Amino acid sequence: MNWNDLLSGERIRSYQKSTTSRDLRTEFEKDYHRIIGSASFRRLQDKTQVFPLDKSDFIRTRLTHSLEVSSFAKSLGQNVGEKILREKKDNSFNIQKKEDICAILQCAGLLHDIGNPPFGHFGETIIQDWFKEHLDKVIYHEKPLSEILSEQMQKDFCNFEGNTQALRVVSKLHFLVDENGMNLTKALLGTIIKYPVSSLEINKKSGDIRTKKMGYFYAERDIFQNIQTSLTTNGKRHPLSFLLEAADDIAYKTADIEDALKKGCISYNILIDELKKRIMADEENEDYKNMIRILEHKYEKAIKNHYEQPDIYAVQNWIVSIQGNMLFAASDSFVNHYEEIMSGTYKHDLFYGTNVKKIMDALGDIAYQYAFTSKPIYKLEIAAKTIIDFLLDKFVNAVLYYDTEEKLSDINQRLIALISEDYKRIYHHFSKNSTEEEKLYLRLLLVTDYVCGMTDSFAKNLYQELNGIIC
């Protein structure tokens, strides 16, 4: 792989650039403005990060999380770009390419969760589980869906991913001008495809991070291949995907702890105790010990200065400090593994084997133990499952015979009328000249498109309205 191809400013739908245009923005800067101005991006303000339907102004949403990831991703681009130039790792890499990777990563951070359904990652699990349970039960023309849909089509739903949906949103569903969605640059599209494999190629035990999840639906196979050919990645991960993933890891590993502290799920004392427990397993890890000492020092400083909330002060300031360590570790790792990454043979995330890996794992474990498995979260997740299961029950049944010769019931006609006109337009465009099997598959995607486009509040309100619940 080479940067000239990887940083392609081409788009799926090309357009004629005016030679007299006063627009001096690069193609990647134009991407940024398309994303910021989109309804899909705005909806992230009412989508869960960790705590569904939380009333606090402090707790992060998908929007604030995406802004943080965007910032970290751009910083990583700056660090890595400067290191490549200083160390002369690649003669083809220049200052303009450094600026381009920063712009691409900034955009990729904004986009990385744009396909997520309501109620966080648990929403993905609910959709996966619903299809695993219903593919044998939902009958179409006297046959269950499992006997009609191809293996890949079925696995697309059973392995449903917000990451995968993101490509669909930006390449089709966001109806800006036509059926090409936001029509973003191929370099950006390649960057957000963190797992360049289909649902048939998922292999979590391969030891290669690229096969951990799927990266595209059967419906986007042509778009995926177009991107791969243009970027010459050919099934390999785009190098910038490693940096995007690192930015996401930094953001959520640290933010989940901060949010859990604010929500009262953990305290400073619990955090310190849990961090120290892990020293026993690795007595010689001085970097890990030093990070704990920094946290203790910040707490002692807050006590000495009589701060009103010394625990919050200490943890928040400590998080900023370790975020810096994580940024440096990921940047160094990228440059140290530069040849492997550029050849597509590097199989790990950028924190593998670094001095911050232990602290990141510890933070993830602590957040899971004290926040993700708390009773308030359990209650909200049970409610989320009730809501999404109901919506899938109703709308899958409604679309089964939509756009066929079968007459729909009055109720199903009304349910179809609730689905976005843009989504239905996209369905009709891409179902032309398709087989009956593909049309049925696309109608099921029409439902997941509609559900994934919902905010937490919209999904809850629609559930209540359709059930006649007046609040």
C-alpha positions as MATLAB code, in Angstrom:
seq = 'MNWNDLLSGERIRSYQKSTTSRDLRTEFEKDYHRIIGSASFRRLQDKTQVFPLDKSDFIRTRLTHSLEVSSFAKSLGQNVGEKILREKKDNSFNIQKKEDICAILQCAGLLHDIGNPPFGHFGETIIQDWFKEHLDKVIYHEKPLSEILSEQMQKDFCNFEGNTQALRVVSKLHFLVDENGMNLTKALLGTIIKYPVSSLEINKKSGDIRTKKMGYFYAERDIFQNIQTSLTTNGKRHPLSFLLEAADDIAYKTADIEDALKKGCISYNILIDELKKRIMADEENEDYKNMIRILEHKYEKAIKNHYEQPDIYAVQNWIVSIQGNMLFAASDSFVNHYEEIMSGTYKHDLFYGTNVKKIMDALGDIAYQYAFTSKPIYKLEIAAKTIIDFLLDKFVNAVLYYDTEEKLSDINQRLIALISEDYKRIYHHFSKNSTEEEKLYLRLLLVTDYVCGMTDSFAKNLYQELNGIIC';
ca = [
       0.000    0.000    0.000;
       1.167    3.531   -0.684;
      -0.047    6.915    0.502;
      -0.822    8.256   -2.965;
      -3.550    5.646   -3.346;
      -4.544    5.493    0.326;
      -5.273    9.226    0.450;
      -7.473    9.207   -2.628;
      -9.772   12.205   -2.848;
     -12.010   10.427   -5.357;
     -15.677    9.896   -4.564;
     -18.067    7.136   -5.585;
     -19.933    9.712   -7.675;
     -17.340   11.947   -9.291;
     -18.101   15.536  -10.110;
     -16.561   18.097  -12.403;
     -14.433   20.608  -10.514;
     -14.679   24.143  -11.764;
     -11.371   25.717  -12.743;
     -12.712   29.115  -11.653;
     -13.998   27.982   -8.252;
     -13.109   30.155   -5.266;
     -13.438   27.141   -2.950;
      -9.906   26.489   -1.679;
     -10.806   23.616    0.632;
      -9.255   20.203    0.131;
     -11.591   17.299   -0.630;
     -11.202   16.080    2.952;
     -12.143   19.472    4.375;
     -15.274   19.329    2.227;
     -16.040   15.944    3.820;
     -15.898   17.559    7.251;
     -18.577   20.105    6.392;
     -20.833   17.451    4.833;
     -20.669   15.439    8.055;
     -21.192   18.348   10.449;
     -24.240   19.507    8.503;
     -25.930   16.092    8.385;
     -29.010   15.034   10.323;
     -27.371   11.659   10.988;
     -24.574   13.384   12.879;
     -26.948   15.620   14.834;
     -28.975   12.613   15.976;
     -25.929   11.354   17.904;
     -26.745   13.947   20.575;
     -29.632   11.703   21.725;
     -27.944    8.314   21.420;
     -26.457    6.409   24.331;
     -22.761    6.115   25.071;
     -23.062    4.131   28.325;
     -26.087    5.397   30.276;
     -29.315    5.250   28.201;
     -31.797    8.119   28.469;
     -29.711    9.838   31.132;
     -30.936   13.261   32.224;
     -27.530   14.592   33.293;
     -25.897   17.260   31.139;
     -22.489   15.870   32.075;
     -22.866   12.253   30.932;
     -21.538   11.651   27.442;
     -23.738   10.914   24.459;
     -22.593    9.433   21.154;
     -22.179   12.998   19.899;
     -19.794   14.156   22.631;
     -17.965   10.821   22.432;
     -17.569   11.246   18.653;
     -16.202   14.761   19.097;
     -13.634   13.424   21.560;
     -12.645   10.596   19.211;
     -12.324   13.104   16.380;
      -9.993   15.245   18.479;
      -7.834   12.296   19.560;
      -7.720   10.935   16.012;
      -6.512   14.252   14.623;
      -3.857   14.455   17.362;
      -2.668   10.954   16.485;
      -2.475   11.994   12.838;
      -0.333   14.972   13.767;
       1.993   12.887   15.939;
       2.376   10.084   13.435;
       2.733   12.398   10.460;
       5.497   14.346   12.187;
       7.305   11.154   13.219;
       7.204    9.755    9.682;
       8.688   13.005    8.366;
      11.363   13.345   11.063;
      12.441    9.723   10.940;
      12.194    9.631    7.141;
      10.177    6.435    7.269;
       8.724    6.988    3.800;
      10.159    9.140    1.019;
       6.719    9.550   -0.564;
       5.282   11.097    2.606;
       5.298   14.915    2.733;
       3.763   17.780    4.713;
       0.618   17.813    2.548;
       0.027   14.137    3.281;
       0.424   14.837    6.990;
      -2.275   17.518    6.727;
      -4.481   15.143    4.735;
      -4.290   12.297    7.258;
      -5.171   14.743   10.054;
      -8.229   15.929    8.119;
      -9.308   12.374    7.261;
      -8.915   11.171   10.851;
     -10.803   14.168   12.193;
     -13.724   13.256    9.904;
     -13.458    9.540   10.652;
     -13.771   10.245   14.381;
     -17.028   12.086   13.761;
     -18.359    9.210   11.657;
     -17.236    6.120   13.517;
     -20.486    5.700   15.512;
     -22.908    7.252   13.038;
     -24.466    3.867   12.258;
     -25.089    2.845   15.868;
     -28.670    1.981   16.858;
     -30.349    3.538   19.913;
     -29.329    2.382   23.409;
     -25.631    1.938   22.746;
     -23.851   -1.291   21.914;
     -26.606   -3.183   23.687;
     -28.875   -2.051   20.846;
     -26.620   -3.968   18.429;
     -26.875   -7.078   20.594;
     -30.672   -6.838   20.697;
     -30.872   -6.666   16.884;
     -28.464   -9.596   16.504;
     -30.397  -11.712   18.998;
     -33.767  -10.885   17.440;
     -32.694  -12.164   14.036;
     -30.980  -15.249   15.473;
     -34.272  -16.101   17.156;
     -36.631  -15.179   14.309;
     -34.987  -16.233   11.033;
     -36.518  -19.686   11.503;
     -39.863  -18.322   12.715;
     -40.744  -15.518   10.303;
     -42.590  -17.040    7.341;
     -42.579  -15.601    3.827;
     -44.683  -17.448    1.220;
     -44.847  -20.531    3.423;
     -41.080  -20.683    3.994;
     -38.999  -19.389    6.925;
     -36.506  -16.642    6.151;
     -33.673  -19.062    6.927;
     -34.633  -21.113    3.866;
     -34.912  -18.122    1.548;
     -32.032  -15.799    2.374;
     -28.448  -16.693    1.467;
     -25.975  -17.535    4.201;
     -24.304  -14.124    3.933;
     -27.630  -12.298    4.087;
     -28.579  -14.164    7.248;
     -25.185  -13.612    8.856;
     -25.409   -9.881    8.060;
     -28.338   -9.639   10.467;
     -27.071  -12.130   13.045;
     -23.768  -10.211   13.265;
     -25.337   -6.766   12.921;
     -22.829   -3.987   13.619;
     -23.043   -0.232   13.991;
     -19.639    0.002   12.294;
     -21.052   -1.770    9.259;
     -24.194    0.352    9.298;
     -22.011    3.478    9.275;
     -20.774    2.678    5.764;
     -24.380    2.178    4.667;
     -25.503    5.464    6.218;
     -22.825    7.627    4.605;
     -22.740    5.853    1.234;
     -26.505    5.500    0.696;
     -29.003    6.445    3.383;
     -28.124   10.083    3.950;
     -29.959   11.480    0.937;
     -27.930   14.596    0.165;
     -28.267   14.789   -3.624;
     -28.904   11.244   -4.788;
     -28.482    7.589   -3.811;
     -24.758    8.060   -3.047;
     -25.409    9.344    0.464;
     -22.927   11.985    1.620;
     -20.679   10.945   -1.284;
     -17.542   11.160    0.844;
     -13.979   10.594   -0.325;
     -12.821    7.020   -0.737;
      -9.903    7.645    1.639;
     -12.370    8.494    4.405;
     -14.664    5.572    3.584;
     -11.686    3.206    3.647;
     -10.629    4.537    7.045;
     -14.003    3.895    8.722;
     -14.071    0.269    7.478;
     -12.173   -1.113   10.470;
     -12.899   -4.728    9.560;
     -12.519   -5.257    5.791;
     -14.312   -8.606    5.673;
     -17.869   -9.798    4.996;
     -20.071  -11.537    7.555;
     -18.926  -14.854    6.046;
     -15.293  -14.100    6.882;
     -15.609  -13.155   10.563;
     -13.077  -15.106   12.600;
     -12.557  -13.861   16.141;
      -9.993  -16.585   16.826;
      -7.738  -15.824   13.841;
      -5.410  -13.598   15.838;
      -5.861  -10.928   13.154;
      -7.841   -7.889   14.280;
      -9.188   -7.286   10.772;
     -11.468  -10.371   11.005;
     -12.875   -9.595   14.463;
     -16.166   -8.254   13.041;
     -17.693   -7.623    9.623;
     -17.075   -4.397    7.774;
     -19.769   -4.304    5.103;
     -23.174   -5.748    4.305;
     -23.911   -7.852    1.240;
     -25.884   -4.820    0.026;
     -22.694   -2.695   -0.026;
     -20.401   -5.302   -1.602;
     -19.962   -3.279   -4.803;
     -19.176   -0.085   -2.884;
     -16.705   -1.967   -0.692;
     -14.938   -3.431   -3.713;
     -14.847   -0.026   -5.419;
     -13.170    1.491   -2.357;
     -10.704   -1.387   -1.989;
      -9.684   -1.219   -5.650;
      -9.202    2.550   -5.636;
      -7.162    2.532   -2.417;
      -5.285   -0.679   -3.392;
      -5.981   -2.069    0.086;
      -7.360   -5.308   -1.397;
      -8.770   -6.784    1.809;
      -6.164   -5.224    4.082;
      -6.882   -2.650    6.745;
      -6.397    0.982    5.768;
      -3.450    2.199    7.913;
      -5.521    5.087    9.259;
      -8.065    2.589   10.632;
      -5.498    1.635   13.281;
      -5.286    5.259   14.402;
      -9.064    5.688   14.372;
      -9.440    2.579   16.509;
      -6.772    3.832   18.942;
      -8.567    7.182   19.265;
     -11.837    5.381   20.024;
     -10.132    3.181   22.623;
      -8.567    6.186   24.368;
     -11.874    8.043   24.432;
     -14.119    5.336   25.798;
     -11.647    3.671   28.185;
     -11.149    6.957   30.026;
     -14.582    8.534   29.565;
     -16.446    5.506   30.912;
     -14.530    5.832   34.199;
     -15.203    9.553   34.433;
     -18.913    9.113   33.665;
     -19.188    6.234   36.152;
     -17.604    8.437   38.828;
     -20.082   11.240   38.116;
     -22.970    8.793   38.273;
     -21.771    7.450   41.621;
     -21.104    3.945   40.275;
     -17.516    4.117   41.513;
     -15.527    6.300   43.902;
     -11.914    7.408   44.078;
     -11.231    4.790   46.759;
     -12.750    1.980   44.705;
     -10.753    3.053   41.642;
      -7.469    3.136   43.585;
      -8.164   -0.231   45.226;
      -9.043   -1.877   41.924;
      -5.980   -0.438   40.184;
      -3.693   -1.613   42.989;
      -5.098   -5.143   42.898;
      -3.628   -5.490   39.445;
      -0.101   -4.607   40.615;
       0.132   -8.016   42.241;
      -0.119   -9.677   38.846;
       2.704   -7.603   37.410;
       5.110   -6.414   40.115;
       7.728   -5.212   37.634;
       5.468   -2.890   35.642;
       6.895    0.466   36.804;
       4.864    2.421   34.267;
       1.647    1.046   35.736;
       2.768    1.794   39.294;
       3.757    5.320   38.314;
       0.320    5.988   36.809;
      -1.284    4.977   40.114;
       1.129    7.231   42.047;
       0.122   10.142   39.819;
      -3.546    9.584   40.696;
      -2.730    9.463   44.423;
      -0.648   12.634   44.137;
      -3.494   14.502   42.453;
      -5.912   13.415   45.172;
      -3.500   14.527   47.907;
      -3.122   17.877   46.154;
      -6.908   18.329   46.046;
      -7.196   17.528   49.773;
      -4.353   19.906   50.617;
      -6.006   22.713   48.645;
      -9.400   22.008   50.247;
     -11.193   21.372   46.941;
     -14.886   20.662   47.416;
     -14.835   17.410   45.393;
     -11.255   16.126   45.613;
     -12.137   12.718   44.161;
     -13.632   14.175   40.979;
     -10.797   16.692   40.644;
      -8.167   13.961   41.033;
      -9.726   11.470   38.610;
     -10.511   14.061   35.926;
      -6.991   15.493   35.997;
      -5.462   12.026   36.099;
      -7.479   11.015   33.043;
      -6.087   13.945   31.055;
      -2.593   12.840   32.033;
      -2.985    9.208   31.012;
      -4.731   10.198   27.786;
      -1.488   11.917   26.845;
       0.449    8.734   27.618;
      -1.958    6.736   25.484;
      -1.621    9.128   22.554;
       2.165    8.882   22.659;
       2.078    5.088   22.990;
      -0.247    4.664   19.984;
       1.808    7.091   17.886;
       5.075    5.309   18.694;
       3.501    1.924   18.038;
       2.294    2.986   14.582;
       5.739    4.220   13.581;
       7.522    1.224   15.143;
       5.301   -1.143   13.149;
       5.159    1.089   10.088;
       6.379   -1.467    7.532;
       3.974   -4.156    8.795;
       1.034   -1.750    8.816;
       1.771   -0.496    5.306;
       2.132   -4.051    3.991;
      -1.099   -5.148    5.692;
       0.562   -7.795    7.867;
       0.198   -6.142   11.290;
      -2.486   -8.071   13.207;
      -2.934   -6.208   16.503;
      -4.253   -2.916   17.826;
      -1.712   -0.160   18.422;
      -1.641   -0.663   22.197;
      -0.484   -4.263   21.943;
       2.812   -4.621   23.809;
       2.930   -0.965   24.957;
       3.419    0.429   28.458;
      -0.207    1.645   28.642;
      -1.876   -1.655   27.703;
      -2.205   -2.771   31.340;
      -3.807    0.467   32.527;
      -6.238    0.436   29.579;
      -7.285   -3.142   30.326;
      -7.689   -2.252   33.999;
      -9.921    0.727   33.227;
     -12.049   -1.382   30.918;
     -12.467   -4.101   33.551;
     -13.339   -1.591   36.279;
     -15.911    0.204   34.120;
     -17.526   -3.107   33.216;
     -17.629   -4.286   36.827;
     -19.001   -1.110   38.398;
     -20.951    0.633   35.610;
     -21.968   -1.770   32.866;
     -23.213   -4.402   35.295;
     -24.970   -2.017   37.685;
     -28.679   -2.375   38.450;
     -29.633    0.974   36.821;
     -27.952   -0.118   33.579;
     -29.619   -3.534   33.737;
     -33.046   -1.910   34.121;
     -32.455    0.404   31.174;
     -31.140   -2.428   29.012;
     -34.202   -4.541   29.783;
     -36.363   -1.582   28.749;
     -34.261   -1.122   25.590;
     -34.757   -4.776   24.635;
     -38.502   -4.470   25.125;
     -38.584   -1.413   22.866;
     -36.370   -2.685   20.032;
     -37.904   -6.181   20.038;
     -41.361   -4.623   19.714;
     -40.280   -2.377   16.835;
     -38.629   -5.260   14.973;
     -41.694   -7.467   15.509;
     -44.005   -4.838   14.056;
     -41.934   -3.469   11.194;
     -40.428   -6.750    9.934;
     -43.956   -8.138    9.663;
     -45.040   -4.951    7.871;
     -42.308   -4.997    5.199;
     -42.429   -8.708    4.324;
     -44.895   -8.184    1.472;
     -44.207   -4.510    0.862;
     -43.460   -3.849   -2.815;
     -44.974   -7.189   -3.842;
     -48.282   -8.145   -5.426;
     -49.644   -9.132   -2.018;
     -52.129   -6.694   -0.500;
     -50.970   -5.222    2.810;
     -53.275   -4.961    5.806;
     -54.363   -1.484    6.825;
     -52.120   -1.628    9.899;
     -49.073   -2.670    7.895;
     -49.718    0.103    5.376;
     -49.720    2.586    8.240;
     -46.517    1.131    9.690;
     -44.812    1.399    6.283;
     -45.954    5.031    6.102;
     -43.989    5.760    9.286;
     -40.664    4.717    7.728;
     -38.512    7.514    6.330;
     -39.332    8.397    2.719;
     -35.611    8.714    2.013;
     -35.006    5.166    3.233;
     -37.864    3.855    1.091;
     -36.505    5.765   -1.907;
     -33.128    4.104   -1.400;
     -34.802    0.700   -1.138;
     -36.672    1.181   -4.417;
     -33.563    2.442   -6.202;
     -31.356   -0.485   -5.216;
     -34.045   -3.171   -5.472;
     -34.608   -2.523   -9.184;
     -33.821   -5.595  -11.268;
     -32.999   -7.556   -8.099;
     -34.063  -11.121   -7.382;
     -36.934  -11.772   -4.993;
     -34.422  -13.005   -2.448;
     -32.422   -9.759   -2.664;
     -35.565   -7.638   -2.486;
     -36.656   -9.425    0.674;
     -33.177   -8.921    2.145;
     -33.293   -5.215    1.274;
     -36.724   -4.873    2.880;
     -35.323   -6.319    6.102;
     -32.449   -3.836    5.860;
     -35.097   -1.136    5.433;
     -36.312   -2.018    8.936;
     -32.855   -2.037   10.516;
     -32.111    1.236    8.696;
     -35.204    2.782   10.257;
     -34.499    1.464   13.751;
     -30.799    2.428   13.651;
     -31.716    5.926   12.534;
     -33.780    6.448   15.680;
     -32.519    8.295   18.719;
     -33.078    6.807   22.166;
     -35.961    9.196   22.862;
     -37.594    8.671   19.477;
     -37.522    4.882   19.881;
     -38.993    5.116   23.390;
     -41.701    7.568   22.317;
     -42.637    5.534   19.230;
     -42.927    2.398   21.354;
     -45.228    4.208   23.778;
     -47.340    5.729   21.009;
     -47.805    2.432   19.174;
     -48.791    0.753   22.437;
     -51.239    3.506   23.349;
     -49.202    4.530   26.390;
     -49.935    8.150   27.310;
     -47.299    9.772   29.508;
];
